[in-house]
mmCIF file of C-alpha atoms in Angstrom:
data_model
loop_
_atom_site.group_PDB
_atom_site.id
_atom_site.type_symbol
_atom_site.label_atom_id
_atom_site.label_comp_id
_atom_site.label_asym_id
_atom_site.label_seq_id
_atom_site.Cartn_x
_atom_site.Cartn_y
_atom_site.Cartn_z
ATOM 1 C CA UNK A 200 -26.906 75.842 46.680
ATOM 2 C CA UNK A 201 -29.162 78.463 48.177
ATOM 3 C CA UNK A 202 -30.134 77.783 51.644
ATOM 4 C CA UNK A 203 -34.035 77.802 51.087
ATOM 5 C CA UNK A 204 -33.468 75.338 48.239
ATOM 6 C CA UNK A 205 -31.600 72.960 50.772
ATOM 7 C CA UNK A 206 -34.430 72.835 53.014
ATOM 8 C CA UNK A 207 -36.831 72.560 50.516
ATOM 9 C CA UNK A 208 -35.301 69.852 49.121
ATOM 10 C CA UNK A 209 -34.813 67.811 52.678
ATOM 11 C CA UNK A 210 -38.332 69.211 53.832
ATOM 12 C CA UNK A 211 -39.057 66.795 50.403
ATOM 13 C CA UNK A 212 -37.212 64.097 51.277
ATOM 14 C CA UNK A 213 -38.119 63.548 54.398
ATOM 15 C CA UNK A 214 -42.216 64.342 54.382
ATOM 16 C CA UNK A 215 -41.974 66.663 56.617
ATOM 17 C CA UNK A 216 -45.171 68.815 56.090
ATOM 18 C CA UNK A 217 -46.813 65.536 56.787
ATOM 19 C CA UNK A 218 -45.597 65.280 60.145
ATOM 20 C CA UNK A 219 -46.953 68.607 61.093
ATOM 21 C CA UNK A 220 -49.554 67.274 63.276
ATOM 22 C CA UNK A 221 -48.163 65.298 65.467
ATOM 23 C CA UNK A 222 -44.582 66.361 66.102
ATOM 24 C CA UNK A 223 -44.270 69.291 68.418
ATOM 25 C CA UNK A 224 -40.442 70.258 67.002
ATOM 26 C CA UNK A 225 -40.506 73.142 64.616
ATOM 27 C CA UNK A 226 -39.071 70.960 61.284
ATOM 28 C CA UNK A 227 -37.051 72.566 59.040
ATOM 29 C CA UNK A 228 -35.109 75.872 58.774
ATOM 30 C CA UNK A 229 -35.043 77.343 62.367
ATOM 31 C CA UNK A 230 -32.387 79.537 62.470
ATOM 32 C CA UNK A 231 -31.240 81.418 59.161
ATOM 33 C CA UNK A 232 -31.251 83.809 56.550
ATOM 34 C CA UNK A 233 -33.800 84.114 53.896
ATOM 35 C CA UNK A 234 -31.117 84.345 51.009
ATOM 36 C CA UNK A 235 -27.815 82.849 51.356
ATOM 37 C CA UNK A 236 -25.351 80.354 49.241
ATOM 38 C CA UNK A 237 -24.928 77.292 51.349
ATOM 39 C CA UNK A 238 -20.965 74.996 50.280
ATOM 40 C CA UNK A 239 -20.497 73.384 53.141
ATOM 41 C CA UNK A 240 -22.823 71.671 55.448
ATOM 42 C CA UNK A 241 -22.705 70.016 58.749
ATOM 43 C CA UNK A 242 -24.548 67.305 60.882
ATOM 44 C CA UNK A 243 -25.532 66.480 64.635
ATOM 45 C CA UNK A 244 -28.029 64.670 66.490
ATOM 46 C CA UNK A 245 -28.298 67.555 68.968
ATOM 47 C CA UNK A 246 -28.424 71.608 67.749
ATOM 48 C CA UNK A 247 -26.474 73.044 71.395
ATOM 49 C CA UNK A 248 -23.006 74.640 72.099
ATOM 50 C CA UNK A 249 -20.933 71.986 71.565
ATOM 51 C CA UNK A 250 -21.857 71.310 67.881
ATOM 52 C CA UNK A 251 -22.793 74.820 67.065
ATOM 53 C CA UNK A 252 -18.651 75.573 67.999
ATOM 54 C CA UNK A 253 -17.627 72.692 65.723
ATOM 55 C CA UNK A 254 -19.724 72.799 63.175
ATOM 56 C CA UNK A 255 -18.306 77.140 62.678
ATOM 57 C CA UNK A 256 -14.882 75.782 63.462
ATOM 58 C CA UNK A 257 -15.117 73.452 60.124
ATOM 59 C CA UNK A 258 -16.252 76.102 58.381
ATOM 60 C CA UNK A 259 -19.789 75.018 57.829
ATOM 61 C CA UNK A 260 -22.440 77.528 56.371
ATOM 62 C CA UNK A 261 -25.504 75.678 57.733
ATOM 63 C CA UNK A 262 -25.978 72.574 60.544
ATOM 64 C CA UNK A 263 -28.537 69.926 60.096
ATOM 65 C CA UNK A 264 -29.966 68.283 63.506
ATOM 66 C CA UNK A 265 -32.239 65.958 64.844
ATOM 67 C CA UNK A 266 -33.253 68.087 67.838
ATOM 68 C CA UNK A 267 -33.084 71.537 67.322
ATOM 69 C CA UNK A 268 -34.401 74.602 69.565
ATOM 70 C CA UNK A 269 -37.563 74.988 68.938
ATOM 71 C CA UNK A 270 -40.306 72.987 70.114
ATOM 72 C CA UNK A 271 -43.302 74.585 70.274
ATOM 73 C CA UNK A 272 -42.309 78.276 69.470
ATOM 74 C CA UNK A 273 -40.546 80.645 71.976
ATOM 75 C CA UNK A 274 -41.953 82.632 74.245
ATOM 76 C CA UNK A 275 -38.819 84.497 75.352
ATOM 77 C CA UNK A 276 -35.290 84.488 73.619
ATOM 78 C CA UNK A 277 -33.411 84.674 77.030
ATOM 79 C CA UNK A 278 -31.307 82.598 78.932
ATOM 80 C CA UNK A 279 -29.654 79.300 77.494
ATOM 81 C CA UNK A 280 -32.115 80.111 74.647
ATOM 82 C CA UNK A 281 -30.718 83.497 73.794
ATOM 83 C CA UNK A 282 -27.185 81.983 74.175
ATOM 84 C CA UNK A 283 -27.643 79.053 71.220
ATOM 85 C CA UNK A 284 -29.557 81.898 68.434
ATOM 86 C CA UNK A 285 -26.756 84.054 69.318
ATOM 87 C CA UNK A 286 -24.138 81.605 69.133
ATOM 88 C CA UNK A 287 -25.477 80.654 65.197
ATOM 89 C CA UNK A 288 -26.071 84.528 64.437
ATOM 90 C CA UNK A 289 -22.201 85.289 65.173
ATOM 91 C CA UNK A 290 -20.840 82.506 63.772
ATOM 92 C CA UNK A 291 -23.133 82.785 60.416
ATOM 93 C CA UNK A 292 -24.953 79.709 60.946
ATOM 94 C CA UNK A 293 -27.871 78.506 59.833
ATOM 95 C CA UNK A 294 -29.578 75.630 61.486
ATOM 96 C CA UNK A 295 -32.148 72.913 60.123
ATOM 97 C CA UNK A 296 -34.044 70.743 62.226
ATOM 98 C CA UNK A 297 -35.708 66.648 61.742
ATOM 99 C CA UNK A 298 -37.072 65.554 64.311
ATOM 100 C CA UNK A 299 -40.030 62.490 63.861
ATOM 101 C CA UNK A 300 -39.590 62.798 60.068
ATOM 102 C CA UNK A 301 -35.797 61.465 60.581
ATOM 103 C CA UNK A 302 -37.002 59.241 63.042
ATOM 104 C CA UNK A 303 -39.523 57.443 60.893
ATOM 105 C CA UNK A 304 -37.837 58.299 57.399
ATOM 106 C CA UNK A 305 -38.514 54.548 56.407
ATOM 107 C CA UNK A 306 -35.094 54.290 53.965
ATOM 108 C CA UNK A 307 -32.782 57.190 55.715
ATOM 109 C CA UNK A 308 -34.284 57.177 59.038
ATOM 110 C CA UNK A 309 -32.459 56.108 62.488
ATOM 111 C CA UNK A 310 -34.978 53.195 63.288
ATOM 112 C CA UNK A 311 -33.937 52.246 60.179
ATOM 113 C CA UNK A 312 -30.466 52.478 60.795
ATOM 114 C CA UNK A 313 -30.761 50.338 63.470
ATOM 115 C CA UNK A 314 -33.151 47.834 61.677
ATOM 116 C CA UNK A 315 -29.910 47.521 59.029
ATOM 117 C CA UNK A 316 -27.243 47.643 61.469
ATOM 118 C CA UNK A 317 -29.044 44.090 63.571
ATOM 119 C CA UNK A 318 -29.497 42.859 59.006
ATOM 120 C CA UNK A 319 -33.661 42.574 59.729
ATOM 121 C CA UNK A 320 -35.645 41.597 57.114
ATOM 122 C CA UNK A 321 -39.001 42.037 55.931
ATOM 123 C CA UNK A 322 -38.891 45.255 57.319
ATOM 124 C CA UNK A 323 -42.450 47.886 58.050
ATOM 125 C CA UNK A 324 -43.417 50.987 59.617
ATOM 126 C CA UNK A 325 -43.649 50.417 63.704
ATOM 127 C CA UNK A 326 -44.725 53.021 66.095
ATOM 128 C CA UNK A 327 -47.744 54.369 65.313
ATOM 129 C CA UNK A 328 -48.120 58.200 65.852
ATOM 130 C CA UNK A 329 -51.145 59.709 64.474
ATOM 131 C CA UNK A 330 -50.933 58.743 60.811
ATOM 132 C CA UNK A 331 -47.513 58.483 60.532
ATOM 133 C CA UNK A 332 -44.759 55.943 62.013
ATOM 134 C CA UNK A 333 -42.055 56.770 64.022
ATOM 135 C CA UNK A 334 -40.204 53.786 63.970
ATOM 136 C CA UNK A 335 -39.602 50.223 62.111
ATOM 137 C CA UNK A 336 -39.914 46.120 62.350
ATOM 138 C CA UNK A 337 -38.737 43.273 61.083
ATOM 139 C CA UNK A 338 -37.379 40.120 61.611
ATOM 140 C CA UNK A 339 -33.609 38.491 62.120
ATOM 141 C CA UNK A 340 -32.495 36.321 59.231
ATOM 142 C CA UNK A 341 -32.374 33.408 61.930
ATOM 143 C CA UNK A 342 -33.249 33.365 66.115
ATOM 144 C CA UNK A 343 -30.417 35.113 67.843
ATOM 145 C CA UNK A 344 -30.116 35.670 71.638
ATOM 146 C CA UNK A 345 -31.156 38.966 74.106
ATOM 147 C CA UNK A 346 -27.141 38.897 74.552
ATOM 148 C CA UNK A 347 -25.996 38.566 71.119
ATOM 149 C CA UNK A 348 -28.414 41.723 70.138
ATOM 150 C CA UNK A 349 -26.957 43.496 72.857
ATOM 151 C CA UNK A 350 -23.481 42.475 71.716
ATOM 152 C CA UNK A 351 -23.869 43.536 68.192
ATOM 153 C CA UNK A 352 -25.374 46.944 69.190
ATOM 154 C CA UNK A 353 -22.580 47.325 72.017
ATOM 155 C CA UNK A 354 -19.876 47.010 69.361
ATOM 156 C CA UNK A 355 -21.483 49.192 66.408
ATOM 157 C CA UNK A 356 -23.541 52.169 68.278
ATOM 158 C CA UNK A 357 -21.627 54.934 69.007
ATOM 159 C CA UNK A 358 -22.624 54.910 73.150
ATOM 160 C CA UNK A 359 -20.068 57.525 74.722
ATOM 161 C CA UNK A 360 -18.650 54.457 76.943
ATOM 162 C CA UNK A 361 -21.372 53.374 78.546
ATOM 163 C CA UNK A 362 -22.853 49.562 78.062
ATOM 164 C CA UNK A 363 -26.469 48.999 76.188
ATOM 165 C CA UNK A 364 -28.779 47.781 78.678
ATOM 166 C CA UNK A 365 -31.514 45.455 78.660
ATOM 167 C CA UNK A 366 -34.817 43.639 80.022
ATOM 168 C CA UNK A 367 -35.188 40.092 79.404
ATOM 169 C CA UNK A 368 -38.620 38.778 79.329
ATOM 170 C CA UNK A 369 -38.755 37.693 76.448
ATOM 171 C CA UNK A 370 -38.186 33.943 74.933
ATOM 172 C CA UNK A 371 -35.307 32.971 74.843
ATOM 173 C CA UNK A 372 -34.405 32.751 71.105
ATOM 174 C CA UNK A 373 -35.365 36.197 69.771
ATOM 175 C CA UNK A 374 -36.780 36.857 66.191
ATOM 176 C CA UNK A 375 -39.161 39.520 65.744
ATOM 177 C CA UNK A 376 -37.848 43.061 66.119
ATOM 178 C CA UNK A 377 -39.484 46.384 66.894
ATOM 179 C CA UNK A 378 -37.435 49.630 67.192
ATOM 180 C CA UNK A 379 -38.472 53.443 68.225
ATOM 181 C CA UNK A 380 -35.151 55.410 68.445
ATOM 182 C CA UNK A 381 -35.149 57.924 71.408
ATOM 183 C CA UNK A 382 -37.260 57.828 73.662
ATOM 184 C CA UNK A 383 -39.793 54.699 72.448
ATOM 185 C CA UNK A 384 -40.761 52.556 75.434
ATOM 186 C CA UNK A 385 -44.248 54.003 74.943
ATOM 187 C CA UNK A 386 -44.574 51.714 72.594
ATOM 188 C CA UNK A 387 -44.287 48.734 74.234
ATOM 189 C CA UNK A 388 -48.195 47.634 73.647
ATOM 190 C CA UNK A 389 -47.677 48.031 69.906
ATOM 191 C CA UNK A 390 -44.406 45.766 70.330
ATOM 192 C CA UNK A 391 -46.343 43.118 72.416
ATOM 193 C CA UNK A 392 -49.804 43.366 70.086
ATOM 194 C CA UNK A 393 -47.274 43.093 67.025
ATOM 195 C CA UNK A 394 -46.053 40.097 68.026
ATOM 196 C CA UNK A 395 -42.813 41.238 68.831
ATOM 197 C CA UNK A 396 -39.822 39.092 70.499
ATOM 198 C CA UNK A 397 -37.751 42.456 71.358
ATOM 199 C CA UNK A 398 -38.158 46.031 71.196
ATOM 200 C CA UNK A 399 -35.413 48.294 70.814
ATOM 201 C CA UNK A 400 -34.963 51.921 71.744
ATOM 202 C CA UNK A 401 -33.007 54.566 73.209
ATOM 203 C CA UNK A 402 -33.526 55.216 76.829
ATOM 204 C CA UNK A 403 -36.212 53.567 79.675
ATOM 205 C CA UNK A 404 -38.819 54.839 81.997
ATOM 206 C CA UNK A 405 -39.360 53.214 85.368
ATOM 207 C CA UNK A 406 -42.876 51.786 84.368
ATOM 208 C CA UNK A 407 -41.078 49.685 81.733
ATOM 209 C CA UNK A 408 -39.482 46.928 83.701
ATOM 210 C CA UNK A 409 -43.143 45.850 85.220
ATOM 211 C CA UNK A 410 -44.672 46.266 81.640
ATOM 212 C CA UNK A 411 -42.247 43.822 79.683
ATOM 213 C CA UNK A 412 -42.206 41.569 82.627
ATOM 214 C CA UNK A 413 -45.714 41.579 82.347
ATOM 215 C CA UNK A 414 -46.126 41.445 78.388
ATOM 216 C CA UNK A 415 -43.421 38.803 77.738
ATOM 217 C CA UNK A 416 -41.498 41.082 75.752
ATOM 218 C CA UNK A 417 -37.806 41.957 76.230
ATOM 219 C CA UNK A 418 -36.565 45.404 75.911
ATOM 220 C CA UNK A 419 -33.084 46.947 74.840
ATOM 221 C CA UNK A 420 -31.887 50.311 76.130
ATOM 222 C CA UNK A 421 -28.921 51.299 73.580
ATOM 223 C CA UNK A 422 -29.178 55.066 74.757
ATOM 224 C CA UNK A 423 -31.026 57.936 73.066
ATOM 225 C CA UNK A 424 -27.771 59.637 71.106
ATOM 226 C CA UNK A 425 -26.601 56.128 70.172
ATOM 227 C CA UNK A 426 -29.957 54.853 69.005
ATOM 228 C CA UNK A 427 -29.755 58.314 67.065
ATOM 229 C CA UNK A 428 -27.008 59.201 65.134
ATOM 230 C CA UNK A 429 -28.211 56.777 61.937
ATOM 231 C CA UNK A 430 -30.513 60.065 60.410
ATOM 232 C CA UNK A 431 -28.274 62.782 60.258
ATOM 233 C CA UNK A 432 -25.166 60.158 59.242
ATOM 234 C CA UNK A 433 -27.647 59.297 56.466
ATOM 235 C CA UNK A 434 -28.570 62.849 55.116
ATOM 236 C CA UNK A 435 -24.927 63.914 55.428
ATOM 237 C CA UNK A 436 -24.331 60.921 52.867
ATOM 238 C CA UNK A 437 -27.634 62.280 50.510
ATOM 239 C CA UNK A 438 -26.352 65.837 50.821
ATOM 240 C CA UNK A 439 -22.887 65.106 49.802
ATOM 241 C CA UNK A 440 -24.494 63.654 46.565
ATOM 242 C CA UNK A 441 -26.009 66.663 45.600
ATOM 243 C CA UNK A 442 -22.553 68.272 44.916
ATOM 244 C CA UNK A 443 -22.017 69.647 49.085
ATOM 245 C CA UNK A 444 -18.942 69.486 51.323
ATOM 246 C CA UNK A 445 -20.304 68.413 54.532
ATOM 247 C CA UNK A 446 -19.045 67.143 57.949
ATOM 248 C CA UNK A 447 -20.476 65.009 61.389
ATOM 249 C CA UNK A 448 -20.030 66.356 63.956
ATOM 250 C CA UNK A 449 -19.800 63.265 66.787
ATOM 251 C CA UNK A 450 -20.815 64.795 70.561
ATOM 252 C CA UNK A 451 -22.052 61.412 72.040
ATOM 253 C CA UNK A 452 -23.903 61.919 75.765
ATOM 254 C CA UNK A 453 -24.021 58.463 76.955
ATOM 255 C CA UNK A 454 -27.532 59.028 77.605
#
């Protein structure tokens, strides 16, 4: 498959000319040639080093990540900068980039990876961003406990070692579900308004503990990576269908 054709075709499938305006990441093809056969692709939450090395090691042709390296645009190419385009330039890499658009993806997204992994039901766009959604709700299939989320998530997200965390505030038996992968306490109000029991995200700010203790809603801290690898799993999976070798490439953080 031609490499523009590939990222046409996940630019597509993920909307992500519709989440232009309100995602600061530069989605799509970042790094790369403007003509090139693509066999063999590879996937990773994060586009540094470590997966750039792996992903040329196992003979990739292009890497798909959720973060990437450019947010914004560049001013300079120097530094740890310079290092990463060179890196993909000598090892013949091209690199695409989802960021919001995998987050929200409503079918091959990572809050909905987690929505499936905890079996919710009833499931809707959460975490309102501008006019899109950046995340997902629903509701347990019966009243579970803050510790018997935590428990599930502990033994199926891929956490580098380290424990999920939580706040409890909320009641005690816990139905209604909000998630926002990443970094998603901001939207704690939404959660609360929403009528939310829990919500469920990657990693905390220090304003959060006062805020659920405050809105009666308890909050689960499974780590950024961890509460991030469902996207890129999932468009390995659609990628392979179209007729490509591919490979993940696992660098957990325990962050």
């Amino acid at each position: 498959m031609d490499l523009q054709d590939l990222a046409d075709r996940l630019d597509d499938e993920l909307g992500t000319a519709d989440y232009a305006d309100v995602d600061a990441s530069a989605n799509g093809l970042q790094v790369g040639p403007g003509e090139r056969e693509v066999k063999h692709v590879a996937f990773a939450v994060d586009g540094v080093g470590e997966t750039f090395e792996a992903a040329s090691e196992a003979g990739a042709d292009a890497l798909v990540v959720h973060h990437g390296l450019s947010w914004g645009g560049f001013e300079r190419v120097t530094g740890r900068t310079y290092d990463r385009i060179a890196a993909l330039v000598e090892a013949d890499l091209a690199l695409y980039a989802s960021h919001l658009p995998l987050d929200g993806h409503q079918e091959l997204g990572n809050a909905a990876g987690v929505a499936r992994t905890l079996g919710l039901e009833e499931r809707e766009p959460f975490g309102e961003l501008g006019s899109q959604y950046i995340g997902q709700r629903g509701t347990l299939p019966e009243p579970r406990s803050l510790k018997e989320i935590v428990s599930r998530l502990n033994d199926e997200l891929d956490t580098g070692g380290e424990p999920v965390r939580s706040l409890e505030f909320g009641p005690e038996e816990l139905q209604r579900v909000a998630v926002v992968t990443g970094s998603g306490v901001d939207w704690l109000d939404e959660a609360e308004a929403g009528g939310a029991d829990v919500l469920i995200t990657g990693e905390g700010k220090g304003k959060v503990y006062h805020e659920a203790r405050e809105s009666g809603v308890s909050v689960v801290l499974a780590g950024h990576y961890a509460t991030e690898t469902f996207g890129v799993r999932s468009l390995a999976d659609l990628v392979s269908d179209w007729g490509l070798e591919t490979t993940y490439v696992d660098a957990p953080t325990g962050l």
